[in-house]
């Protein structure tokens, strides 16, 4: 996929087929995220892949957009490792670049994805659900799957 074509054709996909995503695809999406620029190459991102249906159901209960998480075969929770931070603004910018790379990688593979931010209001509950320490700051959930419709938003 040509880069600009991918950027211009990517859409936020919120409905998915009941179809598995291969492990290699998930690892490639995360790898794309890690190739985002970060100040001093500190790479402050951390990821939790959530495939288990019962865990996705519990995560979905923490947002008014839970149907999206429940309908996706995979959700990736993305965190900022506060122990790796060297400059707040630059590290938040890096996290945005990381998330965008992940969305573009999913799109390049023919997958659909959406970046969910409303769930941030329940950051503490998300960290507790995933049994993560306080030094990981919750940034977003990306729901990923095979799109029901190719041009859906």
mmCIF file with all atom_site columns, C-alpha atoms in Angstrom:
data_model
loop_
_atom_site.group_PDB
_atom_site.id
_atom_site.type_symbol
_atom_site.label_atom_id
_atom_site.label_alt_id
_atom_site.label_comp_id
_atom_site.label_asym_id
_atom_site.label_entity_id
_atom_site.label_seq_id
_atom_site.pdbx_PDB_ins_code
_atom_site.Cartn_x
_atom_site.Cartn_y
_atom_site.Cartn_z
_atom_site.occupancy
_atom_site.B_iso_or_equiv
_atom_site.pdbx_formal_charge
_atom_site.auth_seq_id
_atom_site.auth_comp_id
_atom_site.auth_asym_id
_atom_site.auth_atom_id
_atom_site.pdbx_PDB_model_num
ATOM 1   C CA . UNK A 1 1   ? 0.000   0.000   0.000  1.00 0.00 ? 1   UNK A CA 1
ATOM 2   C CA . UNK A 1 2   ? 1.329   3.403   -0.945 1.00 0.00 ? 2   UNK A CA 1
ATOM 3   C CA . UNK A 1 3   ? 1.729   5.527   2.199  1.00 0.00 ? 3   UNK A CA 1
ATOM 4   C CA . UNK A 1 4   ? -0.452  8.512   1.303  1.00 0.00 ? 4   UNK A CA 1
ATOM 5   C CA . UNK A 1 5   ? -3.123  6.230   -0.117 1.00 0.00 ? 5   UNK A CA 1
ATOM 6   C CA . UNK A 1 6   ? -3.174  4.347   3.172  1.00 0.00 ? 6   UNK A CA 1
ATOM 7   C CA . UNK A 1 7   ? -3.403  7.532   5.212  1.00 0.00 ? 7   UNK A CA 1
ATOM 8   C CA . UNK A 1 8   ? -6.238  8.931   3.097  1.00 0.00 ? 8   UNK A CA 1
ATOM 9   C CA . UNK A 1 9   ? -8.223  5.678   2.898  1.00 0.00 ? 9   UNK A CA 1
ATOM 10  C CA . UNK A 1 10  ? -7.974  4.621   6.560  1.00 0.00 ? 10  UNK A CA 1
ATOM 11  C CA . UNK A 1 11  ? -11.261 4.810   8.446  1.00 0.00 ? 11  UNK A CA 1
ATOM 12  C CA . UNK A 1 12  ? -12.308 4.126   12.019 1.00 0.00 ? 12  UNK A CA 1
ATOM 13  C CA . UNK A 1 13  ? -13.927 0.697   11.840 1.00 0.00 ? 13  UNK A CA 1
ATOM 14  C CA . UNK A 1 14  ? -16.390 -0.177  14.592 1.00 0.00 ? 14  UNK A CA 1
ATOM 15  C CA . UNK A 1 15  ? -17.992 -3.422  13.349 1.00 0.00 ? 15  UNK A CA 1
ATOM 16  C CA . UNK A 1 16  ? -16.100 -6.630  12.740 1.00 0.00 ? 16  UNK A CA 1
ATOM 17  C CA . UNK A 1 17  ? -16.614 -10.086 11.312 1.00 0.00 ? 17  UNK A CA 1
ATOM 18  C CA . UNK A 1 18  ? -16.410 -13.028 13.667 1.00 0.00 ? 18  UNK A CA 1
ATOM 19  C CA . UNK A 1 19  ? -13.001 -13.952 12.295 1.00 0.00 ? 19  UNK A CA 1
ATOM 20  C CA . UNK A 1 20  ? -9.722  -14.589 14.077 1.00 0.00 ? 20  UNK A CA 1
ATOM 21  C CA . UNK A 1 21  ? -6.693  -12.327 13.692 1.00 0.00 ? 21  UNK A CA 1
ATOM 22  C CA . UNK A 1 22  ? -3.385  -14.120 13.304 1.00 0.00 ? 22  UNK A CA 1
ATOM 23  C CA . UNK A 1 23  ? -0.734  -13.714 15.989 1.00 0.00 ? 23  UNK A CA 1
ATOM 24  C CA . UNK A 1 24  ? 1.779   -12.548 13.367 1.00 0.00 ? 24  UNK A CA 1
ATOM 25  C CA . UNK A 1 25  ? -0.576  -9.738  12.355 1.00 0.00 ? 25  UNK A CA 1
ATOM 26  C CA . UNK A 1 26  ? -0.941  -8.578  15.967 1.00 0.00 ? 26  UNK A CA 1
ATOM 27  C CA . UNK A 1 27  ? 2.808   -8.624  16.483 1.00 0.00 ? 27  UNK A CA 1
ATOM 28  C CA . UNK A 1 28  ? 3.291   -6.648  13.270 1.00 0.00 ? 28  UNK A CA 1
ATOM 29  C CA . UNK A 1 29  ? 0.761   -4.025  14.412 1.00 0.00 ? 29  UNK A CA 1
ATOM 30  C CA . UNK A 1 30  ? 2.588   -3.636  17.720 1.00 0.00 ? 30  UNK A CA 1
ATOM 31  C CA . UNK A 1 31  ? 5.944   -3.541  15.946 1.00 0.00 ? 31  UNK A CA 1
ATOM 32  C CA . UNK A 1 32  ? 4.655   -0.686  13.770 1.00 0.00 ? 32  UNK A CA 1
ATOM 33  C CA . UNK A 1 33  ? 3.701   1.166   16.945 1.00 0.00 ? 33  UNK A CA 1
ATOM 34  C CA . UNK A 1 34  ? 7.192   0.752   18.346 1.00 0.00 ? 34  UNK A CA 1
ATOM 35  C CA . UNK A 1 35  ? 8.684   2.305   15.208 1.00 0.00 ? 35  UNK A CA 1
ATOM 36  C CA . UNK A 1 36  ? 7.059   5.642   16.046 1.00 0.00 ? 36  UNK A CA 1
ATOM 37  C CA . UNK A 1 37  ? 9.500   8.424   16.869 1.00 0.00 ? 37  UNK A CA 1
ATOM 38  C CA . UNK A 1 38  ? 10.159  9.114   20.530 1.00 0.00 ? 38  UNK A CA 1
ATOM 39  C CA . UNK A 1 39  ? 12.406  11.707  22.124 1.00 0.00 ? 39  UNK A CA 1
ATOM 40  C CA . UNK A 1 40  ? 15.841  10.302  22.951 1.00 0.00 ? 40  UNK A CA 1
ATOM 41  C CA . UNK A 1 41  ? 14.439  7.021   21.588 1.00 0.00 ? 41  UNK A CA 1
ATOM 42  C CA . UNK A 1 42  ? 12.993  6.340   25.054 1.00 0.00 ? 42  UNK A CA 1
ATOM 43  C CA . UNK A 1 43  ? 10.106  4.282   23.576 1.00 0.00 ? 43  UNK A CA 1
ATOM 44  C CA . UNK A 1 44  ? 7.681   4.859   26.464 1.00 0.00 ? 44  UNK A CA 1
ATOM 45  C CA . UNK A 1 45  ? 4.879   2.628   25.158 1.00 0.00 ? 45  UNK A CA 1
ATOM 46  C CA . UNK A 1 46  ? 3.631   -0.636  26.621 1.00 0.00 ? 46  UNK A CA 1
ATOM 47  C CA . UNK A 1 47  ? 0.922   -2.900  25.206 1.00 0.00 ? 47  UNK A CA 1
ATOM 48  C CA . UNK A 1 48  ? -1.569  -5.452  26.509 1.00 0.00 ? 48  UNK A CA 1
ATOM 49  C CA . UNK A 1 49  ? -3.226  -7.690  23.907 1.00 0.00 ? 49  UNK A CA 1
ATOM 50  C CA . UNK A 1 50  ? -6.730  -8.687  25.006 1.00 0.00 ? 50  UNK A CA 1
ATOM 51  C CA . UNK A 1 51  ? -8.216  -11.618 23.100 1.00 0.00 ? 51  UNK A CA 1
ATOM 52  C CA . UNK A 1 52  ? -10.065 -13.555 25.796 1.00 0.00 ? 52  UNK A CA 1
ATOM 53  C CA . UNK A 1 53  ? -13.785 -12.878 25.430 1.00 0.00 ? 53  UNK A CA 1
ATOM 54  C CA . UNK A 1 54  ? -14.521 -12.651 29.164 1.00 0.00 ? 54  UNK A CA 1
ATOM 55  C CA . UNK A 1 55  ? -11.754 -10.073 29.643 1.00 0.00 ? 55  UNK A CA 1
ATOM 56  C CA . UNK A 1 56  ? -12.960 -8.047  26.646 1.00 0.00 ? 56  UNK A CA 1
ATOM 57  C CA . UNK A 1 57  ? -16.458 -8.154  28.159 1.00 0.00 ? 57  UNK A CA 1
ATOM 58  C CA . UNK A 1 58  ? -15.156 -6.747  31.456 1.00 0.00 ? 58  UNK A CA 1
ATOM 59  C CA . UNK A 1 59  ? -13.173 -4.074  29.619 1.00 0.00 ? 59  UNK A CA 1
ATOM 60  C CA . UNK A 1 60  ? -16.225 -3.199  27.518 1.00 0.00 ? 60  UNK A CA 1
ATOM 61  C CA . UNK A 1 61  ? -18.234 -2.566  30.686 1.00 0.00 ? 61  UNK A CA 1
ATOM 62  C CA . UNK A 1 62  ? -15.915 0.378   31.417 1.00 0.00 ? 62  UNK A CA 1
ATOM 63  C CA . UNK A 1 63  ? -16.974 2.461   28.398 1.00 0.00 ? 63  UNK A CA 1
ATOM 64  C CA . UNK A 1 64  ? -20.194 3.575   26.759 1.00 0.00 ? 64  UNK A CA 1
ATOM 65  C CA . UNK A 1 65  ? -18.670 2.231   23.526 1.00 0.00 ? 65  UNK A CA 1
ATOM 66  C CA . UNK A 1 66  ? -18.344 -1.261  24.958 1.00 0.00 ? 66  UNK A CA 1
ATOM 67  C CA . UNK A 1 67  ? -20.179 -2.852  22.029 1.00 0.00 ? 67  UNK A CA 1
ATOM 68  C CA . UNK A 1 68  ? -17.171 -2.022  19.861 1.00 0.00 ? 68  UNK A CA 1
ATOM 69  C CA . UNK A 1 69  ? -14.744 -3.807  22.188 1.00 0.00 ? 69  UNK A CA 1
ATOM 70  C CA . UNK A 1 70  ? -17.074 -6.790  22.580 1.00 0.00 ? 70  UNK A CA 1
ATOM 71  C CA . UNK A 1 71  ? -17.559 -7.041  18.822 1.00 0.00 ? 71  UNK A CA 1
ATOM 72  C CA . UNK A 1 72  ? -13.841 -7.008  18.043 1.00 0.00 ? 72  UNK A CA 1
ATOM 73  C CA . UNK A 1 73  ? -11.833 -10.232 18.216 1.00 0.00 ? 73  UNK A CA 1
ATOM 74  C CA . UNK A 1 74  ? -8.915  -8.284  19.708 1.00 0.00 ? 74  UNK A CA 1
ATOM 75  C CA . UNK A 1 75  ? -8.366  -5.146  21.727 1.00 0.00 ? 75  UNK A CA 1
ATOM 76  C CA . UNK A 1 76  ? -4.952  -3.704  22.455 1.00 0.00 ? 76  UNK A CA 1
ATOM 77  C CA . UNK A 1 77  ? -4.653  -1.514  25.540 1.00 0.00 ? 77  UNK A CA 1
ATOM 78  C CA . UNK A 1 78  ? -1.836  1.006   25.150 1.00 0.00 ? 78  UNK A CA 1
ATOM 79  C CA . UNK A 1 79  ? 0.012   2.553   28.078 1.00 0.00 ? 79  UNK A CA 1
ATOM 80  C CA . UNK A 1 80  ? 2.689   5.171   28.705 1.00 0.00 ? 80  UNK A CA 1
ATOM 81  C CA . UNK A 1 81  ? 5.406   3.883   31.019 1.00 0.00 ? 81  UNK A CA 1
ATOM 82  C CA . UNK A 1 82  ? 5.916   6.835   33.364 1.00 0.00 ? 82  UNK A CA 1
ATOM 83  C CA . UNK A 1 83  ? 9.289   5.417   34.437 1.00 0.00 ? 83  UNK A CA 1
ATOM 84  C CA . UNK A 1 84  ? 10.495  5.950   30.846 1.00 0.00 ? 84  UNK A CA 1
ATOM 85  C CA . UNK A 1 85  ? 9.243   9.529   30.497 1.00 0.00 ? 85  UNK A CA 1
ATOM 86  C CA . UNK A 1 86  ? 11.817  12.254  30.003 1.00 0.00 ? 86  UNK A CA 1
ATOM 87  C CA . UNK A 1 87  ? 9.521   15.082  28.796 1.00 0.00 ? 87  UNK A CA 1
ATOM 88  C CA . UNK A 1 88  ? 5.737   14.940  29.279 1.00 0.00 ? 88  UNK A CA 1
ATOM 89  C CA . UNK A 1 89  ? 4.692   16.745  26.101 1.00 0.00 ? 89  UNK A CA 1
ATOM 90  C CA . UNK A 1 90  ? 7.152   14.933  23.847 1.00 0.00 ? 90  UNK A CA 1
ATOM 91  C CA . UNK A 1 91  ? 6.199   11.566  25.296 1.00 0.00 ? 91  UNK A CA 1
ATOM 92  C CA . UNK A 1 92  ? 2.471   12.223  24.835 1.00 0.00 ? 92  UNK A CA 1
ATOM 93  C CA . UNK A 1 93  ? 3.223   13.204  21.234 1.00 0.00 ? 93  UNK A CA 1
ATOM 94  C CA . UNK A 1 94  ? 5.160   9.962   20.807 1.00 0.00 ? 94  UNK A CA 1
ATOM 95  C CA . UNK A 1 95  ? 2.178   8.000   22.100 1.00 0.00 ? 95  UNK A CA 1
ATOM 96  C CA . UNK A 1 96  ? -0.059  9.607   19.475 1.00 0.00 ? 96  UNK A CA 1
ATOM 97  C CA . UNK A 1 97  ? 2.422   8.663   16.752 1.00 0.00 ? 97  UNK A CA 1
ATOM 98  C CA . UNK A 1 98  ? 2.563   5.118   18.118 1.00 0.00 ? 98  UNK A CA 1
ATOM 99  C CA . UNK A 1 99  ? -1.228  4.779   18.033 1.00 0.00 ? 99  UNK A CA 1
ATOM 100 C CA . UNK A 1 100 ? -1.435  6.187   14.498 1.00 0.00 ? 100 UNK A CA 1
ATOM 101 C CA . UNK A 1 101 ? 1.248   3.767   13.282 1.00 0.00 ? 101 UNK A CA 1
ATOM 102 C CA . UNK A 1 102 ? -0.759  0.888   14.742 1.00 0.00 ? 102 UNK A CA 1
ATOM 103 C CA . UNK A 1 103 ? -3.961  2.029   13.022 1.00 0.00 ? 103 UNK A CA 1
ATOM 104 C CA . UNK A 1 104 ? -2.165  2.404   9.691  1.00 0.00 ? 104 UNK A CA 1
ATOM 105 C CA . UNK A 1 105 ? -0.508  -1.012  10.039 1.00 0.00 ? 105 UNK A CA 1
ATOM 106 C CA . UNK A 1 106 ? -3.879  -2.659  10.681 1.00 0.00 ? 106 UNK A CA 1
ATOM 107 C CA . UNK A 1 107 ? -5.311  -0.880  7.638  1.00 0.00 ? 107 UNK A CA 1
ATOM 108 C CA . UNK A 1 108 ? -2.363  -1.957  5.462  1.00 0.00 ? 108 UNK A CA 1
ATOM 109 C CA . UNK A 1 109 ? -3.157  -5.588  6.384  1.00 0.00 ? 109 UNK A CA 1
ATOM 110 C CA . UNK A 1 110 ? -6.802  -5.203  5.385  1.00 0.00 ? 110 UNK A CA 1
ATOM 111 C CA . UNK A 1 111 ? -7.962  -5.075  9.001  1.00 0.00 ? 111 UNK A CA 1
ATOM 112 C CA . UNK A 1 112 ? -10.215 -2.484  10.549 1.00 0.00 ? 112 UNK A CA 1
ATOM 113 C CA . UNK A 1 113 ? -9.449  -0.663  13.769 1.00 0.00 ? 113 UNK A CA 1
ATOM 114 C CA . UNK A 1 114 ? -10.620 2.199   15.929 1.00 0.00 ? 114 UNK A CA 1
ATOM 115 C CA . UNK A 1 115 ? -8.845  4.194   18.633 1.00 0.00 ? 115 UNK A CA 1
ATOM 116 C CA . UNK A 1 116 ? -11.107 4.440   21.697 1.00 0.00 ? 116 UNK A CA 1
ATOM 117 C CA . UNK A 1 117 ? -10.444 7.245   24.141 1.00 0.00 ? 117 UNK A CA 1
ATOM 118 C CA . UNK A 1 118 ? -13.700 7.658   26.079 1.00 0.00 ? 118 UNK A CA 1
ATOM 119 C CA . UNK A 1 119 ? -12.661 4.740   28.297 1.00 0.00 ? 119 UNK A CA 1
ATOM 120 C CA . UNK A 1 120 ? -9.854  6.917   29.702 1.00 0.00 ? 120 UNK A CA 1
ATOM 121 C CA . UNK A 1 121 ? -12.290 8.221   32.313 1.00 0.00 ? 121 UNK A CA 1
ATOM 122 C CA . UNK A 1 122 ? -11.945 4.770   33.908 1.00 0.00 ? 122 UNK A CA 1
ATOM 123 C CA . UNK A 1 123 ? -8.156  4.505   33.695 1.00 0.00 ? 123 UNK A CA 1
ATOM 124 C CA . UNK A 1 124 ? -7.789  3.265   37.269 1.00 0.00 ? 124 UNK A CA 1
ATOM 125 C CA . UNK A 1 125 ? -10.389 0.542   36.711 1.00 0.00 ? 125 UNK A CA 1
ATOM 126 C CA . UNK A 1 126 ? -8.693  -0.554  33.480 1.00 0.00 ? 126 UNK A CA 1
ATOM 127 C CA . UNK A 1 127 ? -5.324  -0.816  35.234 1.00 0.00 ? 127 UNK A CA 1
ATOM 128 C CA . UNK A 1 128 ? -6.943  -2.774  38.083 1.00 0.00 ? 128 UNK A CA 1
ATOM 129 C CA . UNK A 1 129 ? -8.702  -5.126  35.650 1.00 0.00 ? 129 UNK A CA 1
ATOM 130 C CA . UNK A 1 130 ? -5.430  -5.834  33.846 1.00 0.00 ? 130 UNK A CA 1
ATOM 131 C CA . UNK A 1 131 ? -3.501  -5.962  37.151 1.00 0.00 ? 131 UNK A CA 1
ATOM 132 C CA . UNK A 1 132 ? -1.038  -3.272  36.095 1.00 0.00 ? 132 UNK A CA 1
ATOM 133 C CA . UNK A 1 133 ? 0.989   -0.905  38.287 1.00 0.00 ? 133 UNK A CA 1
ATOM 134 C CA . UNK A 1 134 ? 0.240   2.804   38.710 1.00 0.00 ? 134 UNK A CA 1
ATOM 135 C CA . UNK A 1 135 ? 3.354   3.795   36.756 1.00 0.00 ? 135 UNK A CA 1
ATOM 136 C CA . UNK A 1 136 ? 1.628   2.719   33.533 1.00 0.00 ? 136 UNK A CA 1
ATOM 137 C CA . UNK A 1 137 ? -0.630  5.545   32.355 1.00 0.00 ? 137 UNK A CA 1
ATOM 138 C CA . UNK A 1 138 ? -3.544  4.363   30.241 1.00 0.00 ? 138 UNK A CA 1
ATOM 139 C CA . UNK A 1 139 ? -3.566  6.047   26.809 1.00 0.00 ? 139 UNK A CA 1
ATOM 140 C CA . UNK A 1 140 ? -6.144  4.211   24.665 1.00 0.00 ? 140 UNK A CA 1
ATOM 141 C CA . UNK A 1 141 ? -7.698  0.978   23.528 1.00 0.00 ? 141 UNK A CA 1
ATOM 142 C CA . UNK A 1 142 ? -7.476  -0.029  19.892 1.00 0.00 ? 142 UNK A CA 1
ATOM 143 C CA . UNK A 1 143 ? -10.199 -2.458  18.798 1.00 0.00 ? 143 UNK A CA 1
ATOM 144 C CA . UNK A 1 144 ? -9.130  -4.528  15.778 1.00 0.00 ? 144 UNK A CA 1
ATOM 145 C CA . UNK A 1 145 ? -10.849 -6.980  13.471 1.00 0.00 ? 145 UNK A CA 1
ATOM 146 C CA . UNK A 1 146 ? -11.829 -7.861  9.931  1.00 0.00 ? 146 UNK A CA 1
ATOM 147 C CA . UNK A 1 147 ? -14.264 -5.119  8.862  1.00 0.00 ? 147 UNK A CA 1
ATOM 148 C CA . UNK A 1 148 ? -17.863 -6.037  8.089  1.00 0.00 ? 148 UNK A CA 1
ATOM 149 C CA . UNK A 1 149 ? -17.832 -3.380  5.355  1.00 0.00 ? 149 UNK A CA 1
ATOM 150 C CA . UNK A 1 150 ? -14.663 -2.063  3.678  1.00 0.00 ? 150 UNK A CA 1
ATOM 151 C CA . UNK A 1 151 ? -15.663 1.621   3.706  1.00 0.00 ? 151 UNK A CA 1
ATOM 152 C CA . UNK A 1 152 ? -17.378 1.783   7.073  1.00 0.00 ? 152 UNK A CA 1
ATOM 153 C CA . UNK A 1 153 ? -16.648 4.520   9.607  1.00 0.00 ? 153 UNK A CA 1
#
